[in-house]
PDB file of C-alpha atoms in Angstrom:
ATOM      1  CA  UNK A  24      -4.634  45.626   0.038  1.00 47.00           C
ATOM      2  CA  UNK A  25      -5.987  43.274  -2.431  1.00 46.00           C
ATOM      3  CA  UNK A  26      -3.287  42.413  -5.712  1.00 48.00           C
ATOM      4  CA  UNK A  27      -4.839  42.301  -8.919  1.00 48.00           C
ATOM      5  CA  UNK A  28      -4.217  38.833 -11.153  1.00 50.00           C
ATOM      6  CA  UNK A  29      -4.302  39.151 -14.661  1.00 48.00           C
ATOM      7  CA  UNK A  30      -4.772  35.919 -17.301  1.00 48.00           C
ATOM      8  CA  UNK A  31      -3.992  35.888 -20.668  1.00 47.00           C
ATOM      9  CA  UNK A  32      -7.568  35.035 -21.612  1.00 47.00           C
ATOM     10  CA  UNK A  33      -8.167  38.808 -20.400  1.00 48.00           C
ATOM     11  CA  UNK A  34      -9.897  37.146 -17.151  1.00 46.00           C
ATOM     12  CA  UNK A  35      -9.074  38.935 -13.979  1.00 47.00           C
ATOM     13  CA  UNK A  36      -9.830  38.436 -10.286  1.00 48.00           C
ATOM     14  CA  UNK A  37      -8.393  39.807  -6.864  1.00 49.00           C
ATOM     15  CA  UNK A  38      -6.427  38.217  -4.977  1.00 49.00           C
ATOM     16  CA  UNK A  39      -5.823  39.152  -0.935  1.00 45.00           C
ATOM     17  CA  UNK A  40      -2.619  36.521  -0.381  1.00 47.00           C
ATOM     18  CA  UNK A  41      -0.507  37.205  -3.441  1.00 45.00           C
ATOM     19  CA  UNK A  42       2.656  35.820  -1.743  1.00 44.00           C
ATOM     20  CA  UNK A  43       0.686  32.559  -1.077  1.00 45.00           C
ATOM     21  CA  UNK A  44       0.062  32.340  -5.016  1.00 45.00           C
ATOM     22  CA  UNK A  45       3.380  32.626  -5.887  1.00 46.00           C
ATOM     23  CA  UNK A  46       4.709  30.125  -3.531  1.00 42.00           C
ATOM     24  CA  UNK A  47       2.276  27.587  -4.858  1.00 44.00           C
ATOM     25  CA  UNK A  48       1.713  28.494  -8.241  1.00 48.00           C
ATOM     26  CA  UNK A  49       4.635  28.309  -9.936  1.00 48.00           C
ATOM     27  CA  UNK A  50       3.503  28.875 -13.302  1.00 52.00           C
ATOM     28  CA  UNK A  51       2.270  32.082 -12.587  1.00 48.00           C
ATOM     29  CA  UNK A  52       5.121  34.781 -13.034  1.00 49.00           C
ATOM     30  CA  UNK A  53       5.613  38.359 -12.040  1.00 51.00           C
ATOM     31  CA  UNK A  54       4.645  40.887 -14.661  1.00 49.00           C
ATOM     32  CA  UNK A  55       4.832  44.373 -11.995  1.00 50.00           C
ATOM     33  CA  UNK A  56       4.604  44.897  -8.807  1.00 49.00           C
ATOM     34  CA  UNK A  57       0.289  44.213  -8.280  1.00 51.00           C
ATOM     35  CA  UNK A  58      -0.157  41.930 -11.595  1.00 51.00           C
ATOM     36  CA  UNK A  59       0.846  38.476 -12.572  1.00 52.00           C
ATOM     37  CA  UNK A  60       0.162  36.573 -15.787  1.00 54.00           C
ATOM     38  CA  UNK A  61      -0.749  33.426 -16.201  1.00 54.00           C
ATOM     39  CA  UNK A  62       1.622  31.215 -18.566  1.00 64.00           C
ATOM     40  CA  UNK A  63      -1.059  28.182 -19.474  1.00 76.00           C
ATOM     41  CA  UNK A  64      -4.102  27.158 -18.498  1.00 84.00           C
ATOM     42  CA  UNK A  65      -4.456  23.360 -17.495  1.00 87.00           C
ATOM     43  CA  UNK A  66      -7.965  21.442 -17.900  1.00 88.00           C
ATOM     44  CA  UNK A  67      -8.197  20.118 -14.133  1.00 87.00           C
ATOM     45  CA  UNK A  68      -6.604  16.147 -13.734  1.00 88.00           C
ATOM     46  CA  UNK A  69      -9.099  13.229 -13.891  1.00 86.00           C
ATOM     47  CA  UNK A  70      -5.907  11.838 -11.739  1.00 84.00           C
ATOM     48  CA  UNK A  71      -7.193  13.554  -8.327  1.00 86.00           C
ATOM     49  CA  UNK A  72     -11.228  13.764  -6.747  1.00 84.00           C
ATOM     50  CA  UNK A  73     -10.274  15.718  -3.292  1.00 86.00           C
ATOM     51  CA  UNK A  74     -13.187  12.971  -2.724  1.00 77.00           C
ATOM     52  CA  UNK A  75     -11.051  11.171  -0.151  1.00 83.00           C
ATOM     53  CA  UNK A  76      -9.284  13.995   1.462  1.00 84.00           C
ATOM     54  CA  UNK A  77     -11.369  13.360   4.988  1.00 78.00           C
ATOM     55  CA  UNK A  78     -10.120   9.507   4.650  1.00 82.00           C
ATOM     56  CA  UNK A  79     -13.167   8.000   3.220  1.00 76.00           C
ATOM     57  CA  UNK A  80     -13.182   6.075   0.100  1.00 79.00           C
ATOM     58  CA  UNK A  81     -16.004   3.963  -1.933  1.00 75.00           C
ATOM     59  CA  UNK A  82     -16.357   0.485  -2.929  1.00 78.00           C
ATOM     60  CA  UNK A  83     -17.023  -1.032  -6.113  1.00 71.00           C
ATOM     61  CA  UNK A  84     -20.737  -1.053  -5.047  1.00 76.00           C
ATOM     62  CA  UNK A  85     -20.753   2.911  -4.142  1.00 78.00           C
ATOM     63  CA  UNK A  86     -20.529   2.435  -0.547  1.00 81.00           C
ATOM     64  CA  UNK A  87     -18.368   5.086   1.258  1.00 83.00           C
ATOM     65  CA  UNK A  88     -15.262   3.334   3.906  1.00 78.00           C
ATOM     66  CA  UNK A  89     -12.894   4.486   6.111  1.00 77.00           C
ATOM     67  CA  UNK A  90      -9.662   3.875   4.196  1.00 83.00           C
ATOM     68  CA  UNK A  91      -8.262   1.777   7.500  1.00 80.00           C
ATOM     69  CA  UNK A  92     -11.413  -0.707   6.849  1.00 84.00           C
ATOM     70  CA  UNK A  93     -10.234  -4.163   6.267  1.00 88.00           C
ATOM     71  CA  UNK A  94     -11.396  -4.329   2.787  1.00 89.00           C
ATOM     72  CA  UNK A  95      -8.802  -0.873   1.352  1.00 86.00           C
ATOM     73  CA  UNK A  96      -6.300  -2.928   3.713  1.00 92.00           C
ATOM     74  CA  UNK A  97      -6.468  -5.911   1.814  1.00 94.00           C
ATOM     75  CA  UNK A  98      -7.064  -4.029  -1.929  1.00 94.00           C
ATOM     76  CA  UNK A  99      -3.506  -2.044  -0.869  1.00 95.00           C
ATOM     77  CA  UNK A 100      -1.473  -5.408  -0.322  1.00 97.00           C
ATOM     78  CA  UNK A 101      -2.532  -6.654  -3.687  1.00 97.00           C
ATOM     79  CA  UNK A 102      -1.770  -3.214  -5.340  1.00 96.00           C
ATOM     80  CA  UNK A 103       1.467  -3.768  -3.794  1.00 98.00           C
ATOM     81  CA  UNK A 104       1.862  -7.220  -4.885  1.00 98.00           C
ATOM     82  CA  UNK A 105       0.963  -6.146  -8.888  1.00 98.00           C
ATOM     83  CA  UNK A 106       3.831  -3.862  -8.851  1.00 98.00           C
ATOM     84  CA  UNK A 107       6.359  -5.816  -7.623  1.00 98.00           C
ATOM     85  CA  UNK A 108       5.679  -8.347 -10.430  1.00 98.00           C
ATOM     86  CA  UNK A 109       5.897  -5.468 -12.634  1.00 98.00           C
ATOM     87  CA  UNK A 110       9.467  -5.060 -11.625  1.00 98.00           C
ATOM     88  CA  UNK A 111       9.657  -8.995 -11.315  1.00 98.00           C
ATOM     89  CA  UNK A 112       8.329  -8.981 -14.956  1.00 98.00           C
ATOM     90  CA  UNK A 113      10.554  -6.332 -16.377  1.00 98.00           C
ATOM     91  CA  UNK A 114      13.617  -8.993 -15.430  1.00 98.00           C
ATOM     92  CA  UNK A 115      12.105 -11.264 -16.785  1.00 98.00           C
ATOM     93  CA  UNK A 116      12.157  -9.487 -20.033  1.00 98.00           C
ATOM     94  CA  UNK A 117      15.254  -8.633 -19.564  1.00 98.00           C
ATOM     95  CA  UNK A 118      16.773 -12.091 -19.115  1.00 98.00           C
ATOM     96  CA  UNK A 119      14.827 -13.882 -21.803  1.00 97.00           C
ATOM     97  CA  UNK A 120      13.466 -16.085 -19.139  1.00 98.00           C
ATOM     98  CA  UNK A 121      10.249 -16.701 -21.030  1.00 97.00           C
ATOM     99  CA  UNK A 122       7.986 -15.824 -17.668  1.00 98.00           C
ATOM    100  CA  UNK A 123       6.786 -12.669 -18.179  1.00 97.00           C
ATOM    101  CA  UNK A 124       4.032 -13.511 -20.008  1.00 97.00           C
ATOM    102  CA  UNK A 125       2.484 -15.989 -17.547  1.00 98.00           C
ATOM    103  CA  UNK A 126       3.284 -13.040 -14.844  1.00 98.00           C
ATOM    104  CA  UNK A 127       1.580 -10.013 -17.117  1.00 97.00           C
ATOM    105  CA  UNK A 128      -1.527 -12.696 -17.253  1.00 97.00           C
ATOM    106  CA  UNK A 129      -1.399 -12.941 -13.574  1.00 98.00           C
ATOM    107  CA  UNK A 130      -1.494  -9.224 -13.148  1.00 98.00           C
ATOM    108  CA  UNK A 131      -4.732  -8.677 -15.133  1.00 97.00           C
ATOM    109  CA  UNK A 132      -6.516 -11.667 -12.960  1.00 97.00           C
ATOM    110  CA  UNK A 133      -5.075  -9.587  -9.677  1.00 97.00           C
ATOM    111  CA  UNK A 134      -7.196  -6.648 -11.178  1.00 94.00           C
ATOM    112  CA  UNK A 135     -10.381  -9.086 -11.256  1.00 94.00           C
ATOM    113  CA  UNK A 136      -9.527 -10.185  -7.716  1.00 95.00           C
ATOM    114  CA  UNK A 137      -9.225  -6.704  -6.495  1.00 93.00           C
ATOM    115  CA  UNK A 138     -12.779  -6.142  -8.068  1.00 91.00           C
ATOM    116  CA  UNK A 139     -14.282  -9.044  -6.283  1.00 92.00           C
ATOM    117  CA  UNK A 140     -12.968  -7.785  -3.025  1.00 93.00           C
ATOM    118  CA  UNK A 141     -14.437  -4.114  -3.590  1.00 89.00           C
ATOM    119  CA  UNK A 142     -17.885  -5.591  -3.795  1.00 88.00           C
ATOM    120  CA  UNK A 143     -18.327  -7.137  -0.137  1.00 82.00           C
ATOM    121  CA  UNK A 144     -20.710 -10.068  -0.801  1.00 83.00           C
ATOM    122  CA  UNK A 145     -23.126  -8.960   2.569  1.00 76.00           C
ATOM    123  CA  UNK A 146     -23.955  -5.427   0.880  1.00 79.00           C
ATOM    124  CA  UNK A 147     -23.403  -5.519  -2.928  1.00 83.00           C
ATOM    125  CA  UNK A 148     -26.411  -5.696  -5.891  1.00 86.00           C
ATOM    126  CA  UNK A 149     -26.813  -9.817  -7.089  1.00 84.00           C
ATOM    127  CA  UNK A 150     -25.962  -7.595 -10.558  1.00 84.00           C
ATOM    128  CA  UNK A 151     -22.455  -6.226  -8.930  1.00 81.00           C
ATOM    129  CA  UNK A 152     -21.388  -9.226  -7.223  1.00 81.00           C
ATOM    130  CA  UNK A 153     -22.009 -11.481 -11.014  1.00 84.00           C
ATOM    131  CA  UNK A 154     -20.043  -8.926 -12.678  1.00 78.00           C
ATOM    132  CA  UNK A 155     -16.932  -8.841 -10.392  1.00 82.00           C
ATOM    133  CA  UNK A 156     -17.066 -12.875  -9.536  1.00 87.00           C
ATOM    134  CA  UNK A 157     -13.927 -14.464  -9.509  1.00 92.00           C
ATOM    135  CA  UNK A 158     -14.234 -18.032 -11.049  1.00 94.00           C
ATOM    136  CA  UNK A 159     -12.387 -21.216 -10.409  1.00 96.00           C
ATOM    137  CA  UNK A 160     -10.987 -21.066 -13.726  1.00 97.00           C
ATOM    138  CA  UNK A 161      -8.206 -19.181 -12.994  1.00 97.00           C
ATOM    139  CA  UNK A 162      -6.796 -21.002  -9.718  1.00 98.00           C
ATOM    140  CA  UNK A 163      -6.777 -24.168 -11.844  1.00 98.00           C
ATOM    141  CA  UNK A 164      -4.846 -22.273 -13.727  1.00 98.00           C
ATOM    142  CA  UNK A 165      -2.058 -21.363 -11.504  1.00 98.00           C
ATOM    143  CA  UNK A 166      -2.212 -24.904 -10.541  1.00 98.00           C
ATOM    144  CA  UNK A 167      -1.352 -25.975 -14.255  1.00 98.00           C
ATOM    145  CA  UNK A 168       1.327 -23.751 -14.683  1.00 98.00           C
ATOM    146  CA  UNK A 169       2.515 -24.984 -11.400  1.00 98.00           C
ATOM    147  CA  UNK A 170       2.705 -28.933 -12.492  1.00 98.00           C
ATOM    148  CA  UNK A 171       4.797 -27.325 -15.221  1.00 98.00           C
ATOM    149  CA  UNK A 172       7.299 -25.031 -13.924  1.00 98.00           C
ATOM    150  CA  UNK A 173       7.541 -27.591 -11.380  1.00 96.00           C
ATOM    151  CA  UNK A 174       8.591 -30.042 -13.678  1.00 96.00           C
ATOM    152  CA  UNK A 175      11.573 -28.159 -14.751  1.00 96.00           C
ATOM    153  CA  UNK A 176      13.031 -28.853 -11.839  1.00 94.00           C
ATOM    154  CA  UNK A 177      15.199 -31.056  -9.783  1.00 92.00           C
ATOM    155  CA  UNK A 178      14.100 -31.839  -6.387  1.00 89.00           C
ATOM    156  CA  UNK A 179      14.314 -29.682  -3.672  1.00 87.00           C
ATOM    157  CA  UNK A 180      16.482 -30.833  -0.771  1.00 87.00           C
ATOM    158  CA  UNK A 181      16.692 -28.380   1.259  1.00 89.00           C
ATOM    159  CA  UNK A 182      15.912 -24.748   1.821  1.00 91.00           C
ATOM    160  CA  UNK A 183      17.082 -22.283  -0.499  1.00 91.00           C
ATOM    161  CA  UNK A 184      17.866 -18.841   0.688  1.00 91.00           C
ATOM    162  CA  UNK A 185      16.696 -15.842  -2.017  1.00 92.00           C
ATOM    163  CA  UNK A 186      19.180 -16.099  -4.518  1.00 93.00           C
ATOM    164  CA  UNK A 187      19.741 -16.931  -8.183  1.00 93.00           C
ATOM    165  CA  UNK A 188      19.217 -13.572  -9.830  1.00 96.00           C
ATOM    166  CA  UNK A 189      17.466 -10.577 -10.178  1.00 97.00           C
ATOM    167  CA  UNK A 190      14.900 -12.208 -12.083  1.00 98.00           C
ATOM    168  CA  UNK A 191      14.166 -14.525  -9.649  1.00 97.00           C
ATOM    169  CA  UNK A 192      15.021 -12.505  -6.258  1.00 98.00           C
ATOM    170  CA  UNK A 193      12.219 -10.310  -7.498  1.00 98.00           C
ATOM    171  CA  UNK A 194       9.861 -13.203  -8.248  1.00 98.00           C
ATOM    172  CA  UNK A 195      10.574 -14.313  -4.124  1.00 98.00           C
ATOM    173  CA  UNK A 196      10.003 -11.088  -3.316  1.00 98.00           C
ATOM    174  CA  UNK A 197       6.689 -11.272  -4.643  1.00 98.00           C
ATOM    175  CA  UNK A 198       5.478 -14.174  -2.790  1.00 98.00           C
ATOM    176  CA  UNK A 199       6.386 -12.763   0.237  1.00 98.00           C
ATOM    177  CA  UNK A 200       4.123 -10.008  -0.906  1.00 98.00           C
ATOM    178  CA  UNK A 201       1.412 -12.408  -1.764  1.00 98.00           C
ATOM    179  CA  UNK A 202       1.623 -14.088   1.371  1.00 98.00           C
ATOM    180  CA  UNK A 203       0.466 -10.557   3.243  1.00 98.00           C
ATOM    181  CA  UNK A 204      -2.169 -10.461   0.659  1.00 98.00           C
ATOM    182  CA  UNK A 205      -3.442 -13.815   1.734  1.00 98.00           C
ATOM    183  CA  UNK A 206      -3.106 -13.022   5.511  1.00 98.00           C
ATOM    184  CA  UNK A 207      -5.283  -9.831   4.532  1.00 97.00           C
ATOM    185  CA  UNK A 208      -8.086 -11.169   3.616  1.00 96.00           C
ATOM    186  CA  UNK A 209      -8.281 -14.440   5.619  1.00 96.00           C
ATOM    187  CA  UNK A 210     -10.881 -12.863   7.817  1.00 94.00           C
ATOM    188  CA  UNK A 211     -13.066 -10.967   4.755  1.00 94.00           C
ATOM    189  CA  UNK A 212     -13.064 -15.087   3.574  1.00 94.00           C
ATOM    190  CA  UNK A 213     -13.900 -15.987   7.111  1.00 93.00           C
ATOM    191  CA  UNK A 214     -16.255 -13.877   8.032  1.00 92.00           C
ATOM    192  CA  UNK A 215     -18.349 -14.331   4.452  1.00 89.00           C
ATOM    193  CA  UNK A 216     -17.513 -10.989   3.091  1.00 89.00           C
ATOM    194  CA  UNK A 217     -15.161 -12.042   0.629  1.00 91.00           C
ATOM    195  CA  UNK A 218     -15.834 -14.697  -1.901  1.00 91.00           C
ATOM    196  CA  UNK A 219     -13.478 -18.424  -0.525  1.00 93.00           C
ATOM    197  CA  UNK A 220     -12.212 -18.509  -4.420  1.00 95.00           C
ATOM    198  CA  UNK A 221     -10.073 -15.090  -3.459  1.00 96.00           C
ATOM    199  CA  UNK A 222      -8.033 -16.643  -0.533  1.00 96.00           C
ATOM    200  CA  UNK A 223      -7.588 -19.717  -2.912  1.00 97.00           C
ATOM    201  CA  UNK A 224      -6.514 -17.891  -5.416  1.00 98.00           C
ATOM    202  CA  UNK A 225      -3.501 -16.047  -3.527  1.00 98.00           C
ATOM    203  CA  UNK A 226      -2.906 -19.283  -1.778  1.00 98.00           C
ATOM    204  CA  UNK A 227      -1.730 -20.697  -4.773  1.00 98.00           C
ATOM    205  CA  UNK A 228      -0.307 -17.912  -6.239  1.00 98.00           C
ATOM    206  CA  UNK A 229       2.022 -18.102  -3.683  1.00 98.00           C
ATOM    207  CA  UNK A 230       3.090 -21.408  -4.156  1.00 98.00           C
ATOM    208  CA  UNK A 231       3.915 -20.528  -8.192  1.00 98.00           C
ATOM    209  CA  UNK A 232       5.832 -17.881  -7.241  1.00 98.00           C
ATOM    210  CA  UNK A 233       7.889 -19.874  -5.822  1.00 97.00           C
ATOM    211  CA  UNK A 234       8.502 -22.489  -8.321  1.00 97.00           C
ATOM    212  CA  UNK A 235       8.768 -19.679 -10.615  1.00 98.00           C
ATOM    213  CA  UNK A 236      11.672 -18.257  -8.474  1.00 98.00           C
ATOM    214  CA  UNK A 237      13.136 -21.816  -9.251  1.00 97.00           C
ATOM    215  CA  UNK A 238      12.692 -21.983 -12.857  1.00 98.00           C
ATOM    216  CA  UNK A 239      14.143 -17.934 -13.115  1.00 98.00           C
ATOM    217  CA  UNK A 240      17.611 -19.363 -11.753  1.00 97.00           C
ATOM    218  CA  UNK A 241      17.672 -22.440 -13.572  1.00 97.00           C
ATOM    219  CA  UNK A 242      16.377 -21.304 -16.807  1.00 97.00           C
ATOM    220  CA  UNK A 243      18.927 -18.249 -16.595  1.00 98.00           C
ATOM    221  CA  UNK A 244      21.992 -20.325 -15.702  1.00 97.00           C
ATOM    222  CA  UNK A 245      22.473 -19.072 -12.192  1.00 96.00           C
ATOM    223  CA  UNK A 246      22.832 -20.685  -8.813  1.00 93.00           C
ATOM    224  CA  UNK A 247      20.593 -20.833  -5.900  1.00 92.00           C
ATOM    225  CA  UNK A 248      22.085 -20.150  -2.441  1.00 89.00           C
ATOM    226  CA  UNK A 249      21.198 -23.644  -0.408  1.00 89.00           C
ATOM    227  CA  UNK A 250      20.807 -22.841   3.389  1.00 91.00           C
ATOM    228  CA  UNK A 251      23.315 -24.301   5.672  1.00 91.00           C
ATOM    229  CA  UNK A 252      23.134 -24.938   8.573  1.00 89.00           C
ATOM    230  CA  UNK A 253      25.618 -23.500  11.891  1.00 91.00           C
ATOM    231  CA  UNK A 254      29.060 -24.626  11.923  1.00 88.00           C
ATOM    232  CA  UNK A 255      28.882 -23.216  15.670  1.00 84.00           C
TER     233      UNK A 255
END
């Protein structure tokens, strides 16, 4: 037969799968044998919309995607990419490299990127696509802080294997991670759905993170690994 549920708000309602309630609900608690009360009440999470439970997810510009479309595809490498820099970032801190604040900087601009690329160019407002452009500006940028980092160092010989550090193991890590982010949306750039600035952007972002790698090791006193070659 049908259980009774009592909360403490003096609310009731039946319930036919009481078993089902208790497996699942663990802040409910049993009271007799046909009532359970309710310990707290929890306003419902902003965190979760059950709006993407059939695999379908919208775009900047409120059109609705299959999550396997190119465009989630490439938004979930650079998601990926932002947290590994977090971790990258955290080292940084950690070692009193001096980097992480170039690296937090670059995390915001990955935010603006991921924007851009949520508002394909072929189906978004003139008023969305102005909003969420993705200037210049900031690949110049990278390219600045690149002559710089760059500078720090002394010439590079030969390959270096991932090495010198956390700081800096994390920091290659990351451009590996930037380099799928590239590949991702090389066809989005190609095809004219994705501003060029985007690819350009991660392009060259790849290329910092590895002088950044560099500058980790050197600026932190440790050694980078130099690859040799077979003695067989």
């Amino acid at each position: 037969g049908k259980m009774k549920i009592v909360l403490r708000n003096g609310f009731s309602l039946q319930n036919r799968n009481l078993k089902q309630l208790r497996i699942y609900s663990p802040q409910f608690s049993n009271e007799s044998s046909d009532t359970l009360v309710e310990e707290k009440r929890y306003k419902k999470s902003g965190l979760y919309t059950r709006t993407g439970d059939a695999g379908y997810s919208s775009l900047y510009n409120g059109e609705r995607r299959s999550k396997t479309d190119a465009v989630f595809d490439a938004l979930g490498h650079q998601d990926e990419l932002n947290a590994v820099l977090g971790i990258a970032a955290e080292h940084c801190i950690i070692a009193s490299n001096g980097l992480n604040t170039m690296i937090s900087e670059i995390q915001s601009r990955l935010f603006d990127l991921g924007a851009a690329v949520a508002t394909p160019i072929s189906s978004s407002s003139s008023e969305k696509l102005l909003y969420t452009e993705f200037p210049a500006v900031h690949t110049l940028r990278l390219e600045r802080w690149i002559d710089e980092l760059d500078d720090e160092l002394p010439p590079l010989r030969n390959f270096v294997l991932p090495s010198g550090g956390l700081s800096a193991t994390h920091l290659n890590l990351s451009r590996t991670v930037c380099r799928r982010a590239e590949r991702a949306v090389v066809s989005l750039v190609s095809e004219g759905r994705v501003d060029k600035e985007v690819g350009k952007y991660l392009n060259r972002l790849s290329d910092l993170l590895f002088a950044a790698t560099r500058v980790a090791a050197l600026r932190e006193g440790r050694q980078e690994i130099i690859w040799r070659k077979s003695q067989t």
